[in-house]
Coordinates of C-alpha atoms (C1' of nucleotides) in Angstrom, one line a residue:
Chain O
M1 CA 0.0 0.0 0.0
A2 CA 1.5 3.3 -1.1
L3 CA 1.8 5.9 1.6
T4 CA -0.9 8.4 0.7
Q5 CA -2.7 11.0 2.8
L6 CA -5.8 8.6 2.7
A7 CA -3.7 5.7 4.0
V8 CA -2.4 7.8 6.9
V9 CA -5.8 9.1 7.9
S10 CA -7.5 5.7 7.6
T11 CA -4.9 4.0 9.7
A12 CA -5.3 6.7 12.3
V13 CA -9.0 6.0 12.4
D14 CA -8.2 2.3 12.9
I15 CA -5.9 2.9 15.8
L16 CA -8.4 5.3 17.4
Q17 CA -11.2 2.8 17.1
Q18 CA -9.2 -0.1 18.5
F19 CA -6.9 1.5 21.1
G20 CA -8.1 5.1 21.7
L21 CA -6.4 8.5 21.5
A22 CA -3.6 7.7 23.9
D23 CA -2.2 5.1 21.4
L24 CA -2.7 7.3 18.4
S25 CA 0.7 8.8 18.3
M26 CA 2.6 9.8 15.2
R27 CA 5.3 7.2 16.1
R28 CA 2.7 4.5 16.6
L29 CA 1.1 5.5 13.3
A30 CA 4.4 5.3 11.5
K31 CA 5.1 1.9 12.9
E32 CA 1.7 0.6 11.7
L33 CA 2.5 2.0 8.2
D34 CA 6.0 0.5 8.2
V35 CA 7.5 3.9 7.7
Q36 CA 9.7 6.4 9.6
V37 CA 8.0 9.1 11.6
G38 CA 9.2 12.0 9.5
A39 CA 7.5 10.5 6.4
L40 CA 4.1 11.2 7.9
Y41 CA 4.9 15.0 7.8
W42 CA 5.0 14.8 4.0
H43 CA 1.3 13.9 3.9
V44 CA -0.1 15.7 6.9
K45 CA 0.9 19.1 8.2
N46 CA 0.8 18.1 11.9
K47 CA -1.1 16.0 14.4
Q48 CA -3.9 18.6 14.8
E49 CA -4.7 18.6 11.1
L50 CA -4.6 14.8 11.1
L51 CA -7.1 14.6 14.0
A52 CA -9.4 17.0 12.1
Q53 CA -9.4 14.7 9.1
V54 CA -10.0 11.8 11.4
A55 CA -13.0 13.6 12.8
A56 CA -14.3 14.3 9.3
K57 CA -14.0 10.6 8.4
L58 CA -15.9 9.6 11.5
L59 CA -18.8 12.1 11.0
N60 CA -19.1 12.7 7.3
T61 CA -21.0 9.5 6.6
P62 CA -24.5 9.0 5.1
Q63 CA -25.3 7.0 8.3
L64 CA -25.3 10.3 10.2
S65 CA -27.8 12.3 8.2
V66 CA -31.5 12.5 8.6
N67 CA -34.3 13.2 6.1
A68 CA -36.6 15.8 7.6
D69 CA -39.5 14.3 5.6
D70 CA -39.3 11.2 7.7
F71 CA -40.4 12.9 10.9
S72 CA -43.5 14.7 11.9
T73 CA -41.9 17.8 13.4
P74 CA -38.6 19.7 13.1
A75 CA -38.1 18.9 16.8
D76 CA -38.3 15.2 16.2
T77 CA -35.8 15.4 13.4
I78 CA -33.4 17.3 15.6
L79 CA -33.8 14.7 18.4
Q80 CA -33.2 11.9 15.9
L81 CA -30.0 13.4 14.5
S82 CA -28.7 14.1 18.0
R83 CA -29.3 10.6 19.1
R84 CA -27.6 9.2 16.0
L85 CA -24.5 11.4 16.7
Y86 CA -24.5 10.3 20.3
L87 CA -24.7 6.6 19.4
A88 CA -22.1 6.8 16.7
L89 CA -19.6 8.5 18.9
L90 CA -20.1 6.4 22.0
P91 CA -18.2 3.3 20.8
I92 CA -15.3 5.3 19.6
Q93 CA -12.8 5.9 22.4
D94 CA -12.1 9.6 23.1
S95 CA -14.2 10.7 20.2
P96 CA -15.3 13.9 21.9
E97 CA -11.7 15.2 22.1
V98 CA -11.2 14.4 18.5
I99 CA -14.4 16.2 17.4
E100 CA -13.5 19.2 19.6
V101 CA -10.1 19.5 17.9
A102 CA -11.8 19.5 14.5
T103 CA -14.4 22.1 15.4
A104 CA -11.8 24.2 17.1
M105 CA -9.8 24.4 14.0
Q106 CA -12.9 24.7 11.9
A107 CA -10.7 23.5 9.0
T108 CA -13.0 20.7 8.1
E109 CA -16.8 20.8 7.7
L110 CA -18.6 18.2 9.8
S111 CA -21.8 17.7 8.0
P112 CA -24.0 16.3 10.8
V113 CA -23.1 19.3 12.9
L114 CA -24.0 21.6 10.0
Q115 CA -27.3 19.8 9.6
L116 CA -28.1 20.3 13.2
R117 CA -27.9 24.1 12.7
E118 CA -29.9 23.9 9.5
L119 CA -32.7 22.0 11.3
L120 CA -32.8 24.6 14.0
E121 CA -33.1 27.4 11.5
A122 CA -35.8 25.4 9.7
S123 CA -37.7 25.2 13.0
G124 CA -37.9 28.9 13.2
L125 CA -34.8 30.2 14.9
S126 CA -32.8 33.1 13.6
A127 CA -29.4 32.3 12.0
E128 CA -27.7 33.5 15.1
N129 CA -29.8 31.6 17.6
A130 CA -29.6 28.5 15.4
R131 CA -25.8 28.7 15.9
H132 CA -26.2 29.0 19.6
G133 CA -28.7 26.2 19.7
Q134 CA -26.3 24.1 17.7
Q135 CA -23.6 24.8 20.3
L136 CA -25.9 23.8 23.2
L137 CA -26.8 20.5 21.6
L138 CA -23.2 19.7 20.5
N139 CA -22.0 20.5 24.0
H140 CA -24.5 18.1 25.4
I141 CA -23.8 15.3 22.9
L142 CA -20.0 15.5 23.3
G143 CA -20.2 16.0 27.1
S144 CA -22.5 13.0 27.6
V145 CA -20.3 10.8 25.4
A146 CA -17.2 11.8 27.4
F147 CA -19.0 11.2 30.7
R148 CA -20.2 7.8 29.6
Q149 CA -16.8 6.7 28.3
N150 CA -15.2 7.7 31.6
L151 CA -17.6 5.5 33.4
V152 CA -16.6 2.5 31.3
Q153 CA -13.0 3.3 32.0
L154 CA -13.7 3.1 35.8
D155 CA -15.6 -0.2 35.5
V156 CA -18.8 1.4 36.9
D157 CA -21.6 -0.6 35.3
A158 CA -23.3 1.8 32.9
P159 CA -27.0 2.2 33.4
L160 CA -29.1 2.3 30.2
A161 CA -30.7 5.5 31.5
D162 CA -27.6 7.7 31.4
G163 CA -29.6 10.9 31.2
F164 CA -28.4 11.9 27.8
D165 CA -31.8 11.5 26.2
W166 CA -33.7 13.2 29.0
G167 CA -31.4 16.2 28.9
L168 CA -31.6 16.2 25.1
Q169 CA -35.4 16.3 25.2
R170 CA -35.4 19.2 27.7
A171 CA -32.9 21.1 25.7
V172 CA -34.8 20.7 22.4
A173 CA -38.0 21.6 24.2
G174 CA -36.3 24.8 25.4
L175 CA -35.0 25.6 22.0
V176 CA -38.0 25.1 19.8
S177 CA -41.3 26.1 21.4
Chain H
M1 CA 8.9 26.8 51.6
A2 CA 8.7 23.2 52.6
L3 CA 7.5 20.9 49.9
T4 CA 4.0 19.9 51.0
Q5 CA 1.0 18.7 49.1
L6 CA -0.5 22.2 49.4
A7 CA 2.6 23.8 47.9
V8 CA 2.6 21.3 45.0
V9 CA -1.1 21.9 44.2
S10 CA -0.9 25.7 44.7
T11 CA 2.1 25.9 42.3
A12 CA 0.2 23.8 39.8
V13 CA -2.7 26.2 39.9
D14 CA -0.3 29.1 39.3
I15 CA 1.3 27.4 36.3
L16 CA -2.2 26.6 34.9
Q17 CA -3.4 30.2 35.3
Q18 CA -0.3 31.7 33.8
F19 CA 0.7 29.3 31.1
G20 CA -2.1 26.7 30.6
L21 CA -2.3 23.0 30.8
A22 CA 0.4 22.3 28.1
D23 CA 3.0 23.9 30.4
L24 CA 1.7 22.1 33.5
S25 CA 4.0 19.1 33.4
M26 CA 5.4 17.3 36.4
R27 CA 8.8 18.2 35.3
R28 CA 8.0 21.9 34.9
L29 CA 6.2 21.8 38.3
A30 CA 9.3 20.3 39.9
K31 CA 11.5 22.9 38.4
E32 CA 9.3 25.7 39.7
L33 CA 9.5 24.1 43.2
D34 CA 13.3 23.6 43.0
V35 CA 13.0 19.9 43.4
Q36 CA 13.6 16.7 41.5
V37 CA 10.6 15.2 39.6
G38 CA 10.4 12.1 41.7
A39 CA 9.9 14.2 44.8
L40 CA 6.5 15.2 43.6
Y41 CA 5.3 11.6 43.7
W42 CA 5.8 11.5 47.5
H43 CA 3.0 14.2 47.8
V44 CA 0.7 13.3 45.0
K45 CA -0.2 9.9 43.6
N46 CA 0.0 10.9 40.0
K47 CA -0.9 13.7 37.6
Q48 CA -4.6 12.8 37.4
E49 CA -5.0 13.1 41.1
L50 CA -3.0 16.4 41.1
L51 CA -5.4 17.8 38.4
A52 CA -8.4 16.8 40.5
Q53 CA -7.0 18.7 43.4
V54 CA -6.3 21.7 41.1
A55 CA -9.9 21.6 40.0
A56 CA -11.1 21.5 43.6
K57 CA -9.0 24.5 44.4
L58 CA -10.4 26.4 41.5
L59 CA -14.1 25.7 42.2
N60 CA -14.4 25.2 45.9
T61 CA -14.4 28.9 46.7
P62 CA -17.1 31.0 48.3
Q63 CA -17.1 33.3 45.2
L64 CA -18.8 30.4 43.4
S65 CA -21.8 29.9 45.6
V66 CA -25.2 31.5 45.5
N67 CA -27.8 32.2 48.1
A68 CA -31.1 31.0 46.9
D69 CA -32.8 33.7 49.0
D70 CA -31.2 36.4 46.9
F71 CA -33.2 35.5 43.8
S72 CA -36.9 35.5 43.0
T73 CA -37.2 32.1 41.4
P74 CA -35.2 28.8 41.5
A75 CA -34.6 29.3 37.8
D76 CA -33.0 32.6 38.4
T77 CA -30.7 31.1 41.0
I78 CA -29.6 28.4 38.7
L79 CA -29.0 30.9 35.9
Q80 CA -26.8 33.0 38.2
L81 CA -24.7 30.1 39.5
S82 CA -24.2 28.8 35.9
R83 CA -23.0 32.3 34.8
R84 CA -20.6 32.6 37.7
L85 CA -19.1 29.2 36.9
Y86 CA -18.8 30.2 33.2
L87 CA -17.1 33.5 34.0
A88 CA -14.8 32.0 36.6
L89 CA -13.6 29.3 34.3
L90 CA -13.2 31.5 31.2
P91 CA -10.0 33.3 32.2
I92 CA -8.3 30.0 33.2
Q93 CA -6.7 28.4 30.2
D94 CA -7.9 24.8 29.5
S95 CA -10.0 24.8 32.7
P96 CA -12.7 22.6 31.1
E97 CA -10.2 19.7 30.6
V98 CA -9.1 20.0 34.2
I99 CA -12.7 20.0 35.5
E100 CA -13.5 17.0 33.3
V101 CA -10.6 15.0 34.8
A102 CA -11.9 15.8 38.3
T103 CA -15.5 14.9 37.6
A104 CA -14.4 11.8 35.8
M105 CA -12.4 10.5 38.8
Q106 CA -15.2 11.8 41.1
A107 CA -12.5 11.7 43.8
T108 CA -13.1 15.2 44.8
E109 CA -16.4 17.0 45.5
L110 CA -16.8 20.2 43.4
S111 CA -19.2 22.2 45.5
P112 CA -20.7 24.5 42.8
V113 CA -21.5 21.5 40.7
L114 CA -23.2 19.9 43.7
Q115 CA -25.1 23.1 44.3
L116 CA -26.3 23.1 40.8
R117 CA -28.0 19.7 41.4
E118 CA -29.4 20.8 44.7
L119 CA -31.0 23.8 43.0
L120 CA -32.6 21.7 40.3
E121 CA -34.0 19.4 42.9
A122 CA -35.3 22.4 44.9
S123 CA -37.0 23.5 41.8
G124 CA -39.1 20.4 41.6
L125 CA -37.1 17.8 39.7
S126 CA -36.7 14.3 40.9
A127 CA -33.3 13.3 42.3
E128 CA -32.6 11.4 39.1
N129 CA -33.7 14.2 36.7
A130 CA -31.8 16.7 38.8
R131 CA -28.6 14.7 38.1
H132 CA -29.4 14.7 34.4
G133 CA -30.2 18.4 34.4
Q134 CA -26.9 19.0 36.2
Q135 CA -25.2 17.1 33.4
L136 CA -26.8 19.2 30.7
L137 CA -25.9 22.5 32.3
L138 CA -22.3 21.4 33.1
N139 CA -21.9 20.1 29.5
H140 CA -23.0 23.5 28.3
I141 CA -20.8 25.5 30.6
L142 CA -17.6 23.5 30.0
G143 CA -18.3 23.2 26.3
S144 CA -18.9 26.9 25.9
V145 CA -15.8 27.8 27.9
A146 CA -13.7 25.4 25.7
F147 CA -15.2 26.9 22.6
R148 CA -14.5 30.4 23.6
Q149 CA -11.0 29.7 24.7
N150 CA -10.3 28.1 21.3
L151 CA -11.4 31.3 19.6
V152 CA -8.9 33.3 21.6
Q153 CA -6.2 30.9 20.6
L154 CA -7.0 31.4 17.0
D155 CA -7.0 35.2 17.2
V156 CA -10.6 35.4 16.1
D157 CA -12.0 38.5 17.8
A158 CA -14.5 37.2 20.3
P159 CA -18.0 38.7 20.1
L160 CA -19.6 39.6 23.4
A161 CA -22.6 37.6 22.4
D162 CA -21.0 34.2 22.4
G163 CA -24.2 32.4 22.7
F164 CA -23.5 30.9 26.1
D165 CA -26.2 32.8 27.9
W166 CA -28.8 32.4 25.2
G167 CA -28.3 28.6 25.2
L168 CA -28.2 28.6 29.0
Q169 CA -31.5 30.3 29.2
R170 CA -33.2 28.0 26.8
A171 CA -31.7 25.0 28.6
V172 CA -33.0 26.2 32.0
A173 CA -36.3 27.0 30.5
G174 CA -36.5 23.5 29.2
L175 CA -35.5 22.0 32.6
V176 CA -37.8 23.9 35.0
S177 CA -41.2 24.7 33.6
Chain Z
dA1 C1' 10.0 10.3 56.2
dC2 C1' 11.4 12.6 52.4
dC3 C1' 14.3 13.5 48.5
dT4 C1' 18.0 12.7 44.7
dG5 C1' 19.8 10.5 40.5
dA6 C1' 19.0 8.0 37.1
dA7 C1' 16.7 5.3 34.3
dC8 C1' 12.6 3.3 31.3
dA9 C1' 9.6 3.9 27.8
dC10 C1' 7.7 7.1 25.5
dC11 C1' 6.2 12.0 22.9
dG12 C1' 5.7 15.9 18.3
dT13 C1' 8.4 18.1 15.0
dT14 C1' 12.3 19.3 12.0
dC15 C1' 15.6 18.6 8.5
dA16 C1' 20.0 17.4 6.0
dA17 C1' 20.8 13.7 3.3
dG18 C1' 19.6 10.1 0.3
dT19 C1' 16.8 8.0 -3.9
Chain G
dA1 C1' 8.6 14.0 -5.0
dC2 C1' 9.0 11.2 -1.3
dC3 C1' 11.4 8.9 2.4
dT4 C1' 15.3 7.8 5.9
dG5 C1' 18.2 8.7 9.9
dA6 C1' 19.0 11.2 13.4
dA7 C1' 18.5 14.7 16.2
dC8 C1' 16.1 18.3 19.5
dA9 C1' 13.4 19.2 23.2
dC10 C1' 10.4 17.4 25.7
dC11 C1' 6.8 13.8 28.5
dG12 C1' 4.9 10.5 33.2
dT13 C1' 6.3 7.2 36.3
dT14 C1' 9.4 4.2 39.1
dC15 C1' 12.8 3.1 42.4
dA16 C1' 17.4 2.1 44.4
dA17 C1' 20.1 4.8 47.1
dG18 C1' 21.0 8.5 50.1
dT19 C1' 19.9 11.6 54.4

DNA sequence: ACCTGAACACCGTTCAAGT
DNA sequence: ACCTGAACACCGTTCAAGT
């Protein structure tokens, strides 16, 4: 396999899924690709940019989009998209950190996050308030995933009712009403 | 100054405030205290525990508590406490990460976070739902602080209306109503 | 009891030099 | 154009040995 940017990012995703962010080092990545560390820097600018591309690969998938026509109300569509995001990120170790790096750099577009804002605007919010609502929902999704993943790490047996969905419903109720 | 646990934690807080989490390494901390790295491990178990104590020192201050009697409604009291937390954490570089470590270990009690739950319960929520509401608000506070701090880092001039307060109001409205 | 010295096993990033 | 080899300046943690 030729060492391309795609190969670097894909292997990074693999390491993240299997071992978590702590094991996703440039050196470990190089080893996995049978290449010297410096070689990676020909294909990615630095680790931050790599993580942003990893985040994009995780989120920019058709699995993570909703069709507004499939739901009765805009609020329902927002709920469904939020739940899909939560459930998609939950099994990926340290995914919240990775997504935060990507949104912080705003170098890459994360389409489900964009869709969240569009749905809020479609439900009657101003462009500005839709942005703020997007922030509230994203904060809750990422924060809840991080909290849940920390519980697993501490061997606390995770209850099904982890409060994400209840909080989500109250937040959406507060946003569109 | 004798090397005590208090001295170690206090110096850690200083480094965090002045230079951020990236500079708060055990080695840097040892240098600041004119001591070898290994000496620190006599006073703190590891870096995680140190960060938890740093978080406690940051949050367990009388500045960050509210008197419910000072406000007309429970919702107002919750809003005020949330705003105080946000404003207190904002000037401290990378404070959300530090608080997250502390809450993840749940080794130390962070009193403003506890008070948030108490206020939610006082406003009529069940014990369980108060916990979930606490989670929603904490997610929004920490997420908004992290987002704002990332903007500063990228030299984007921060607008006064950063959306924290609007999102907070909608969340609280959704929670207690 | 408390600290030093030194090691172990790592990091991200850069860059001359090779092909 | 793409990669190697090697360096630079760091990490957290442990532990025999000193006082």
